[in-house]
Coordinates of C-alpha atoms in Angstrom, one line a residue:
M2 CA -47.6 47.2 -140.8
L3 CA -50.5 49.4 -141.5
A4 CA -52.5 47.9 -138.6
K5 CA -49.8 48.7 -136.2
I6 CA -49.6 52.3 -137.5
I7 CA -53.4 52.7 -137.2
L8 CA -53.5 51.4 -133.6
A9 CA -50.6 53.6 -132.6
H10 CA -52.1 56.5 -134.4
F11 CA -55.5 56.1 -132.6
N12 CA -54.1 55.4 -129.2
N13 CA -52.0 58.5 -129.0
R14 CA -54.9 60.4 -127.4
Q15 CA -52.8 63.0 -125.6
R16 CA -51.2 64.2 -128.8
F17 CA -54.3 64.2 -131.0
L18 CA -57.0 64.8 -128.3
I19 CA -59.4 62.2 -129.9
S20 CA -63.0 62.7 -129.0
P21 CA -64.8 59.6 -127.8
F22 CA -67.6 60.5 -130.1
F23 CA -65.3 60.0 -133.1
L24 CA -63.3 57.2 -131.6
L25 CA -66.2 54.9 -131.0
P26 CA -67.1 54.3 -134.6
L27 CA -63.5 53.4 -135.3
L28 CA -63.3 51.1 -132.4
F29 CA -66.5 49.5 -133.6
W30 CA -64.9 49.0 -137.0
M31 CA -61.6 47.6 -135.6
A32 CA -63.2 45.4 -133.0
G33 CA -65.8 44.2 -135.6
C34 CA -63.1 42.9 -137.9
K35 CA -60.5 40.6 -136.4
K36 CA -58.7 40.4 -139.7
L37 CA -58.1 44.2 -139.5
I38 CA -56.1 44.4 -136.3
E39 CA -55.5 40.8 -135.2
I40 CA -57.3 41.0 -131.9
P41 CA -60.5 39.3 -130.7
A42 CA -63.6 41.4 -130.6
P43 CA -64.7 42.5 -127.1
E44 CA -67.8 40.7 -125.9
N45 CA -69.8 43.9 -126.0
Q46 CA -68.9 44.6 -129.7
L47 CA -70.5 43.1 -132.8
T48 CA -68.4 40.8 -134.9
T49 CA -68.2 41.3 -138.7
P50 CA -70.9 38.6 -139.6
E51 CA -73.3 40.3 -137.2
V52 CA -72.6 43.8 -138.6
F53 CA -73.6 42.7 -142.1
T54 CA -76.9 41.0 -141.4
D55 CA -79.2 43.6 -142.9
S56 CA -79.2 46.6 -145.2
A57 CA -79.6 49.1 -142.3
S58 CA -76.4 47.9 -140.6
V59 CA -74.5 48.0 -143.8
N60 CA -75.8 51.4 -144.5
S61 CA -74.5 52.5 -141.1
A62 CA -71.1 51.0 -142.0
V63 CA -71.0 53.0 -145.2
S64 CA -72.1 56.1 -143.4
G65 CA -69.4 55.4 -140.9
L66 CA -66.8 55.4 -143.7
Y67 CA -68.0 58.8 -145.0
S68 CA -68.1 60.2 -141.5
Y69 CA -64.6 58.8 -140.7
M70 CA -63.2 60.5 -143.7
Y71 CA -64.7 63.9 -143.0
N72 CA -65.5 64.1 -139.3
W73 CA -62.8 62.1 -137.7
R74 CA -60.5 64.0 -135.3
N75 CA -62.0 67.1 -133.5
V76 CA -58.7 69.0 -133.2
E77 CA -56.7 70.5 -136.0
G78 CA -57.7 68.3 -138.9
S79 CA -57.3 65.1 -140.9
P80 CA -56.7 64.5 -144.7
Y81 CA -60.2 64.6 -146.0
K82 CA -61.5 67.0 -143.3
S83 CA -59.1 69.8 -144.3
F84 CA -55.4 68.9 -144.5
I85 CA -55.3 68.0 -148.2
T86 CA -56.6 71.5 -148.9
T87 CA -54.8 73.5 -146.3
L88 CA -51.4 71.9 -146.2
S89 CA -51.1 71.6 -150.0
S90 CA -51.9 75.3 -150.3
L91 CA -48.8 75.9 -148.2
T92 CA -46.6 73.4 -150.2
A93 CA -47.7 75.1 -153.4
D94 CA -47.6 78.8 -154.1
E95 CA -51.0 79.7 -152.7
T96 CA -50.8 80.6 -149.0
Y97 CA -48.4 81.1 -146.1
Y98 CA -49.3 80.7 -142.5
F99 CA -49.6 84.1 -140.7
S100 CA -47.9 83.3 -137.5
G101 CA -45.1 81.5 -139.3
N102 CA -44.6 78.8 -136.7
R103 CA -47.5 76.3 -137.1
Y104 CA -46.8 74.6 -140.4
P105 CA -43.3 75.7 -141.4
Q106 CA -42.4 72.2 -142.6
F107 CA -45.1 72.4 -145.3
E108 CA -44.6 76.0 -146.1
Q109 CA -40.9 75.5 -146.6
N110 CA -41.3 72.1 -148.3
A111 CA -39.0 70.5 -145.7
I112 CA -41.2 67.8 -144.0
P113 CA -39.5 65.7 -141.4
V114 CA -39.9 61.9 -141.8
A115 CA -41.4 61.8 -138.3
D116 CA -43.9 64.6 -138.8
T117 CA -47.2 63.8 -137.2
R118 CA -49.4 65.6 -139.8
N119 CA -47.6 63.8 -142.6
L120 CA -48.3 60.5 -140.8
Q121 CA -52.0 61.5 -140.6
L122 CA -52.1 61.9 -144.4
W123 CA -50.8 58.4 -144.8
A124 CA -52.4 56.5 -141.9
D125 CA -55.9 58.0 -142.1
S126 CA -56.0 57.3 -145.8
Y127 CA -55.1 53.7 -145.3
T128 CA -57.6 53.4 -142.5
A129 CA -60.3 54.5 -144.8
I130 CA -59.1 52.0 -147.4
Y131 CA -59.3 49.2 -144.8
M132 CA -62.9 50.2 -144.0
A133 CA -63.8 50.2 -147.7
N134 CA -62.1 46.8 -148.1
N135 CA -64.1 45.4 -145.1
I136 CA -67.3 46.5 -146.8
L137 CA -66.3 44.9 -150.1
E138 CA -65.4 41.6 -148.4
N139 CA -68.6 41.3 -146.5
I140 CA -71.3 43.0 -148.7
N141 CA -72.4 39.7 -150.2
M142 CA -73.6 38.5 -146.8
L143 CA -76.7 40.5 -147.6
D144 CA -78.3 37.7 -149.7
K145 CA -81.8 39.1 -149.0
S146 CA -81.0 42.6 -150.2
S147 CA -81.6 43.6 -153.8
Q148 CA -78.7 43.3 -156.3
G149 CA -79.1 47.0 -157.0
Y150 CA -78.5 47.9 -153.4
R151 CA -75.5 45.6 -153.1
N152 CA -74.1 47.2 -156.3
Q153 CA -74.6 50.7 -154.9
I154 CA -72.7 49.8 -151.6
T155 CA -70.0 48.1 -153.6
G156 CA -69.6 51.1 -155.9
E157 CA -69.4 53.5 -153.0
A158 CA -66.7 51.4 -151.3
K159 CA -64.7 51.2 -154.5
F160 CA -65.0 54.9 -155.1
M161 CA -63.7 55.7 -151.6
R162 CA -60.8 53.3 -152.0
A163 CA -60.0 55.0 -155.3
L164 CA -60.2 58.5 -153.8
C165 CA -57.8 57.6 -151.0
N166 CA -55.4 55.9 -153.4
F167 CA -55.5 59.0 -155.6
Y168 CA -54.4 61.3 -152.8
L169 CA -51.9 58.8 -151.4
T170 CA -50.1 58.4 -154.7
D171 CA -50.2 62.1 -155.6
M172 CA -48.8 63.0 -152.2
F173 CA -46.3 60.2 -151.7
G174 CA -45.7 58.8 -155.2
D175 CA -45.2 55.0 -155.2
V176 CA -47.3 53.5 -152.4
P177 CA -48.6 50.0 -151.3
I178 CA -51.8 48.9 -152.9
I179 CA -54.0 47.4 -150.2
L180 CA -57.0 45.3 -151.5
T181 CA -57.7 43.2 -148.5
T182 CA -58.1 43.4 -144.7
E183 CA -55.9 40.3 -144.3
V184 CA -52.9 41.7 -142.3
S185 CA -50.9 38.5 -143.2
K186 CA -51.1 39.7 -146.8
T187 CA -50.5 43.4 -146.3
A188 CA -48.1 43.7 -143.4
L189 CA -44.9 43.7 -145.5
L190 CA -46.2 44.9 -148.8
P191 CA -43.6 47.0 -150.7
K192 CA -44.5 50.1 -152.7
S193 CA -46.2 49.7 -156.0
P194 CA -45.2 52.0 -158.9
Q195 CA -47.5 55.0 -159.3
A196 CA -48.5 53.7 -162.7
N197 CA -49.8 50.6 -161.1
V198 CA -51.6 52.6 -158.4
Y199 CA -53.3 54.7 -161.1
N200 CA -54.3 51.5 -162.9
Q201 CA -55.9 50.2 -159.7
I202 CA -57.7 53.5 -159.3
V203 CA -59.0 53.3 -162.8
A204 CA -60.2 49.7 -162.3
D205 CA -62.1 50.7 -159.1
L206 CA -63.7 53.7 -160.7
K207 CA -64.7 51.9 -163.9
S208 CA -66.3 49.2 -161.7
A209 CA -68.0 51.9 -159.6
Q210 CA -69.3 53.6 -162.7
E211 CA -71.1 50.4 -163.7
L212 CA -72.4 49.7 -160.2
L213 CA -73.6 53.0 -158.8
Y214 CA -77.0 54.6 -159.2
E215 CA -77.3 57.6 -161.4
D216 CA -79.5 59.3 -158.8
Y217 CA -78.2 60.5 -155.4
I218 CA -79.3 58.6 -152.3
G219 CA -79.4 59.5 -148.7
T220 CA -80.5 62.6 -146.9
G221 CA -77.7 64.9 -147.9
A222 CA -78.1 66.7 -151.3
R223 CA -75.1 65.1 -153.0
S224 CA -73.2 63.7 -150.1
R225 CA -73.1 60.1 -151.2
V226 CA -71.5 59.3 -154.5
N227 CA -73.3 58.3 -157.6
K228 CA -72.3 57.1 -161.1
F229 CA -71.2 60.5 -162.2
A230 CA -69.0 61.1 -159.2
A231 CA -67.0 58.0 -160.3
I232 CA -66.8 59.2 -163.9
A233 CA -65.7 62.7 -162.8
L234 CA -62.9 61.3 -160.7
L235 CA -62.0 58.9 -163.5
S236 CA -61.7 61.9 -165.9
R237 CA -59.2 63.5 -163.6
V238 CA -57.1 60.3 -163.2
Y239 CA -57.1 59.9 -167.0
L240 CA -55.8 63.5 -167.4
Y241 CA -53.0 62.8 -164.8
M242 CA -52.1 59.6 -166.8
N243 CA -51.9 61.7 -170.0
K244 CA -54.7 59.6 -171.5
Y245 CA -56.4 62.5 -173.2
P246 CA -59.1 60.8 -175.3
E247 CA -60.3 58.9 -172.3
A248 CA -60.2 62.1 -170.1
E249 CA -62.2 64.0 -172.7
A250 CA -64.8 61.2 -173.1
A251 CA -65.3 60.8 -169.3
A252 CA -65.6 64.6 -168.7
S253 CA -68.1 64.8 -171.6
L254 CA -70.3 62.2 -169.9
V255 CA -70.5 64.4 -166.8
I256 CA -70.9 67.7 -168.7
G257 CA -73.6 66.1 -170.9
K258 CA -75.7 65.2 -167.8
N259 CA -77.3 68.7 -167.8
A260 CA -80.4 67.5 -166.0
F261 CA -78.1 67.2 -162.9
Y262 CA -75.2 69.5 -163.5
R263 CA -75.0 73.1 -164.5
L264 CA -72.5 75.9 -163.9
E265 CA -73.6 78.1 -161.1
T266 CA -73.1 81.8 -160.5
I267 CA -69.9 82.5 -158.6
D268 CA -71.7 83.2 -155.3
R269 CA -73.6 79.8 -155.3
V270 CA -70.8 77.4 -156.3
F271 CA -70.0 76.2 -152.8
L272 CA -73.6 75.9 -151.4
R273 CA -75.1 72.5 -150.7
S274 CA -77.8 73.3 -153.3
S275 CA -75.3 74.1 -156.0
S276 CA -76.1 72.5 -159.3
E277 CA -72.3 72.4 -160.0
A278 CA -71.8 69.9 -157.1
I279 CA -71.0 66.4 -158.2
F280 CA -69.9 65.1 -154.7
Q281 CA -69.8 67.0 -151.4
F282 CA -68.9 66.0 -147.9
N283 CA -71.8 66.8 -145.6
A284 CA -70.9 69.6 -143.2
D285 CA -73.8 69.3 -140.8
Q286 CA -71.6 68.1 -137.9
N287 CA -70.5 71.7 -137.2
N288 CA -72.8 73.8 -139.4
A289 CA -69.7 74.7 -141.4
T290 CA -66.9 73.1 -143.5
Y291 CA -63.6 72.5 -141.7
V292 CA -61.7 74.4 -144.3
A293 CA -63.7 77.5 -143.5
R294 CA -62.7 77.2 -139.9
D295 CA -59.1 77.0 -141.0
F296 CA -59.0 79.6 -143.6
L297 CA -61.3 82.3 -142.2
P298 CA -59.8 84.9 -139.8
A299 CA -59.8 83.9 -136.1
A300 CA -63.0 84.7 -134.3
G301 CA -62.6 87.6 -131.8
T302 CA -59.1 88.7 -132.8
G303 CA -59.7 89.0 -136.5
M304 CA -56.2 87.5 -137.0
P305 CA -55.7 85.9 -140.4
N306 CA -54.6 82.3 -140.5
F307 CA -53.7 81.3 -144.0
V308 CA -52.7 84.4 -146.0
V309 CA -53.0 84.4 -149.8
R310 CA -49.6 84.9 -151.5
D311 CA -49.1 88.0 -153.7
N312 CA -48.4 85.8 -156.8
L313 CA -51.9 84.3 -156.5
L314 CA -53.5 87.7 -156.0
S315 CA -51.8 89.1 -159.0
A316 CA -52.8 86.1 -161.1
F317 CA -56.5 87.3 -161.2
E318 CA -57.4 89.5 -164.2
L319 CA -59.2 92.8 -163.8
N320 CA -62.9 92.4 -162.9
D321 CA -62.6 88.6 -162.2
L322 CA -65.6 87.8 -160.0
R323 CA -63.7 85.0 -158.4
K324 CA -61.3 87.4 -156.8
S325 CA -64.0 89.6 -155.4
N326 CA -66.1 86.7 -154.2
W327 CA -63.6 84.0 -153.2
I328 CA -60.8 86.1 -151.7
G329 CA -61.5 87.9 -148.4
K330 CA -59.6 90.8 -146.9
V331 CA -59.0 91.6 -143.2
A332 CA -57.2 94.5 -141.6
Y333 CA -54.9 93.4 -138.8
G334 CA -52.1 95.3 -137.1
G335 CA -52.6 98.2 -139.5
K336 CA -52.2 96.1 -142.6
D337 CA -54.5 94.4 -145.1
Y338 CA -54.3 90.6 -145.5
Y339 CA -56.0 88.4 -148.0
Y340 CA -57.3 84.9 -147.3
P341 CA -59.2 82.1 -149.1
N342 CA -62.9 82.8 -148.8
K343 CA -64.7 80.3 -150.9
Y344 CA -66.5 79.0 -147.8
K345 CA -67.9 81.7 -145.6
Q346 CA -69.8 80.0 -142.8
T347 CA -68.0 79.3 -139.5
G348 CA -70.9 77.5 -137.7
V349 CA -71.1 80.1 -135.0
I350 CA -74.5 81.0 -136.4
P351 CA -76.2 78.0 -138.0
P352 CA -77.0 78.9 -141.6
A353 CA -80.5 78.8 -143.1
A354 CA -81.2 75.6 -145.0
A355 CA -81.1 77.3 -148.4
S356 CA -77.6 78.8 -147.8
K357 CA -75.8 75.8 -146.2
E358 CA -72.3 75.0 -147.4
D359 CA -70.9 71.5 -147.9
D360 CA -67.3 70.7 -148.7
L361 CA -67.2 70.4 -152.5
V362 CA -64.9 67.5 -153.5
L363 CA -65.9 67.2 -157.2
R364 CA -67.5 69.9 -159.3
L365 CA -68.6 70.6 -162.8
T366 CA -66.1 73.4 -163.5
E367 CA -63.2 71.0 -163.1
Q368 CA -64.7 68.8 -165.7
Y369 CA -64.8 71.6 -168.2
L370 CA -61.1 72.4 -167.4
I371 CA -60.2 68.7 -167.8
R372 CA -61.9 68.5 -171.1
A373 CA -60.4 71.7 -172.3
E374 CA -56.9 70.5 -171.4
A375 CA -57.5 67.0 -173.0
R376 CA -58.8 68.7 -176.2
A377 CA -55.8 71.1 -176.4
Q378 CA -53.4 68.2 -176.0
Q379 CA -55.2 66.5 -179.0
E380 CA -54.8 69.7 -181.1
N381 CA -58.6 70.5 -180.8
I382 CA -58.0 74.2 -180.0
V383 CA -61.5 75.2 -181.0
G384 CA -63.1 72.8 -178.6
A385 CA -60.7 73.7 -175.8
K386 CA -61.5 77.4 -176.3
E387 CA -65.2 76.7 -176.1
D388 CA -64.8 75.0 -172.8
L389 CA -62.5 77.5 -171.4
N390 CA -64.6 80.5 -172.4
K391 CA -67.6 79.1 -170.5
I392 CA -65.6 79.3 -167.3
R393 CA -64.3 82.8 -168.2
F394 CA -67.8 84.1 -169.1
R395 CA -69.1 83.1 -165.7
A396 CA -66.2 84.9 -164.1
N397 CA -67.0 88.1 -166.0
L398 CA -63.9 87.8 -168.2
P399 CA -63.6 88.2 -172.0
D400 CA -63.2 85.2 -174.3
V401 CA -59.7 83.9 -175.3
N402 CA -59.1 83.8 -179.0
L403 CA -57.8 81.0 -181.2
V404 CA -54.1 80.4 -180.2
S405 CA -51.5 77.8 -180.5
K406 CA -51.5 74.6 -178.5
A407 CA -48.8 75.8 -176.2
Q408 CA -50.6 79.1 -175.6
M409 CA -53.9 77.3 -175.0
L410 CA -52.4 75.0 -172.5
A411 CA -50.9 78.1 -170.7
Y412 CA -54.4 79.7 -170.6
I413 CA -55.9 76.5 -169.2
A414 CA -53.1 76.3 -166.5
H415 CA -53.8 79.9 -165.5
E416 CA -57.5 79.3 -165.4
R417 CA -57.0 76.2 -163.2
Q418 CA -54.9 78.4 -160.9
V419 CA -57.5 81.0 -160.3
E420 CA -60.5 78.7 -160.4
L421 CA -59.3 75.8 -158.2
F422 CA -57.1 77.6 -155.8
C423 CA -57.0 76.4 -152.2
E424 CA -59.2 73.5 -153.1
W425 CA -58.3 69.8 -152.6
G426 CA -54.6 70.2 -153.6
H427 CA -55.3 71.0 -157.3
R428 CA -52.6 73.6 -157.6
W429 CA -49.9 71.5 -155.9
F430 CA -50.7 68.5 -158.0
D431 CA -50.9 70.6 -161.2
L432 CA -47.4 72.0 -160.6
K433 CA -46.0 68.5 -160.1
R434 CA -47.8 66.7 -163.0
T435 CA -46.8 69.5 -165.5
N436 CA -43.2 69.5 -164.2
K437 CA -43.5 73.2 -163.2
A438 CA -42.9 72.8 -159.5
T439 CA -39.2 73.8 -159.4
E440 CA -39.7 76.6 -161.9
V441 CA -42.5 78.2 -159.9
L442 CA -41.5 77.4 -156.3
A443 CA -37.7 77.8 -156.3
P444 CA -37.9 81.6 -156.6
L445 CA -40.5 81.8 -153.8
K446 CA -38.9 79.3 -151.3
P447 CA -35.1 79.4 -150.6
T448 CA -35.2 75.9 -149.1
W449 CA -36.9 74.3 -152.1
K450 CA -35.4 71.1 -153.4
A451 CA -36.7 69.2 -156.5
T452 CA -37.2 66.1 -154.4
A453 CA -39.8 67.9 -152.3
V454 CA -42.5 67.2 -154.9
L455 CA -43.1 64.0 -152.9
F456 CA -43.9 63.9 -149.2
P457 CA -41.7 61.6 -147.1
V458 CA -43.0 58.1 -146.3
P459 CA -43.7 58.3 -142.5
Q460 CA -40.8 56.9 -140.5
Q461 CA -43.3 54.9 -138.4
A462 CA -44.5 53.1 -141.5
I463 CA -40.9 52.2 -142.4
N464 CA -40.1 51.1 -138.9
S465 CA -43.0 48.7 -139.1
N466 CA -42.3 47.4 -142.6
K467 CA -38.8 46.5 -143.7
N468 CA -39.9 46.5 -147.4
L469 CA -40.9 50.2 -147.5
V470 CA -38.3 52.5 -149.0
Q471 CA -38.0 56.1 -148.1
N472 CA -38.6 58.7 -150.9
Q473 CA -35.6 60.3 -152.4
G474 CA -34.3 63.4 -150.6
Y475 CA -35.3 62.3 -147.1
N476 CA -33.1 60.8 -144.4

């Protein structure tokens, strides 16, 4: 099922305008693994056993996984390139699209089952999972490599599989769990309950935590995951699972690693050199992040793309440095519009090395917010206040005082809204996991339905797999 979707997805070149530069690594992967797509490898392509003959070739395969997730598709976007951030900002209450006719299905939370961007969210994530599974199935061929090296590669693959499964289940709900490249075992897999998906994510991340190096490797500053990236994502998943002691403990491990991680000033958070960064996607391909290209006003015309909604603007308190630093303003047609401005580089002028921006996937501030929420849920209001006030102090805001559990949770939810806005779907997922989506979105969106908290399973996936069931609320 998934293999058919992947092939159809890749071969539709006219629709997606796939660049050969990005297509070749994927063809290499697909041709190099007969189990993946059930076709023989072309004579001029390496087969899987040849790919995994030495550490250099495996390192290339791992780099290819990172590159696929962030640099695949040179037109519009893909999930980990920008869509998770940009499209979820529309489905939540953060932005609307200026022209009103590019992403109305997401802005109005009425996504057709045949929507191509929705299919990308599904199929691209499963493709990355297949790539990770291929690494996991073949890494032990490197019998001459050190055990530490094999552990690192295994940990990276498990982390990426966990990351993809996290976004799949938080966008689509119950989804198939794919742990092999054997199509005969995966073609007709039904959905697994979200609880089981979360359990698989936890298992992968706990294993990755044990396998990964503490130090960062590679040429990018923090563009390959380490032990603390696995722990950071694990703390988030525990929070989503309402496992508050575990979420607090995991976040504390990351926060306590102060030789690596420290809160940065607001203007430095999204730089490559940020001490707040736990894991970043390297943006050297275009000298800019893809979300910057989407969010910043169009070059030449100055026309805004994604406009920040009034309710987000009004959520910022007076003198909040995040509003002045992370929200931009542009005059267009005689009116001022506000737009997300966390990333400021478009790549038109290559930035100096010291000021380069990378796409920040995991960062320290979220760990403080996770721990604050986990502590509040356990009635540790003093500890929650201490964590929250560290974030507020950096934003130039006064401390919050001791309050009730309900009040503290409301403070934390507000702080997450203004800290993590337009960033990797945090606001959209927060509204859903706290059961606030209908309360917040129904007044803003006349077409809102409670079932819209889940995206539809792509019709193409259902057509290929009789055991897949459509999510409630979609035809």
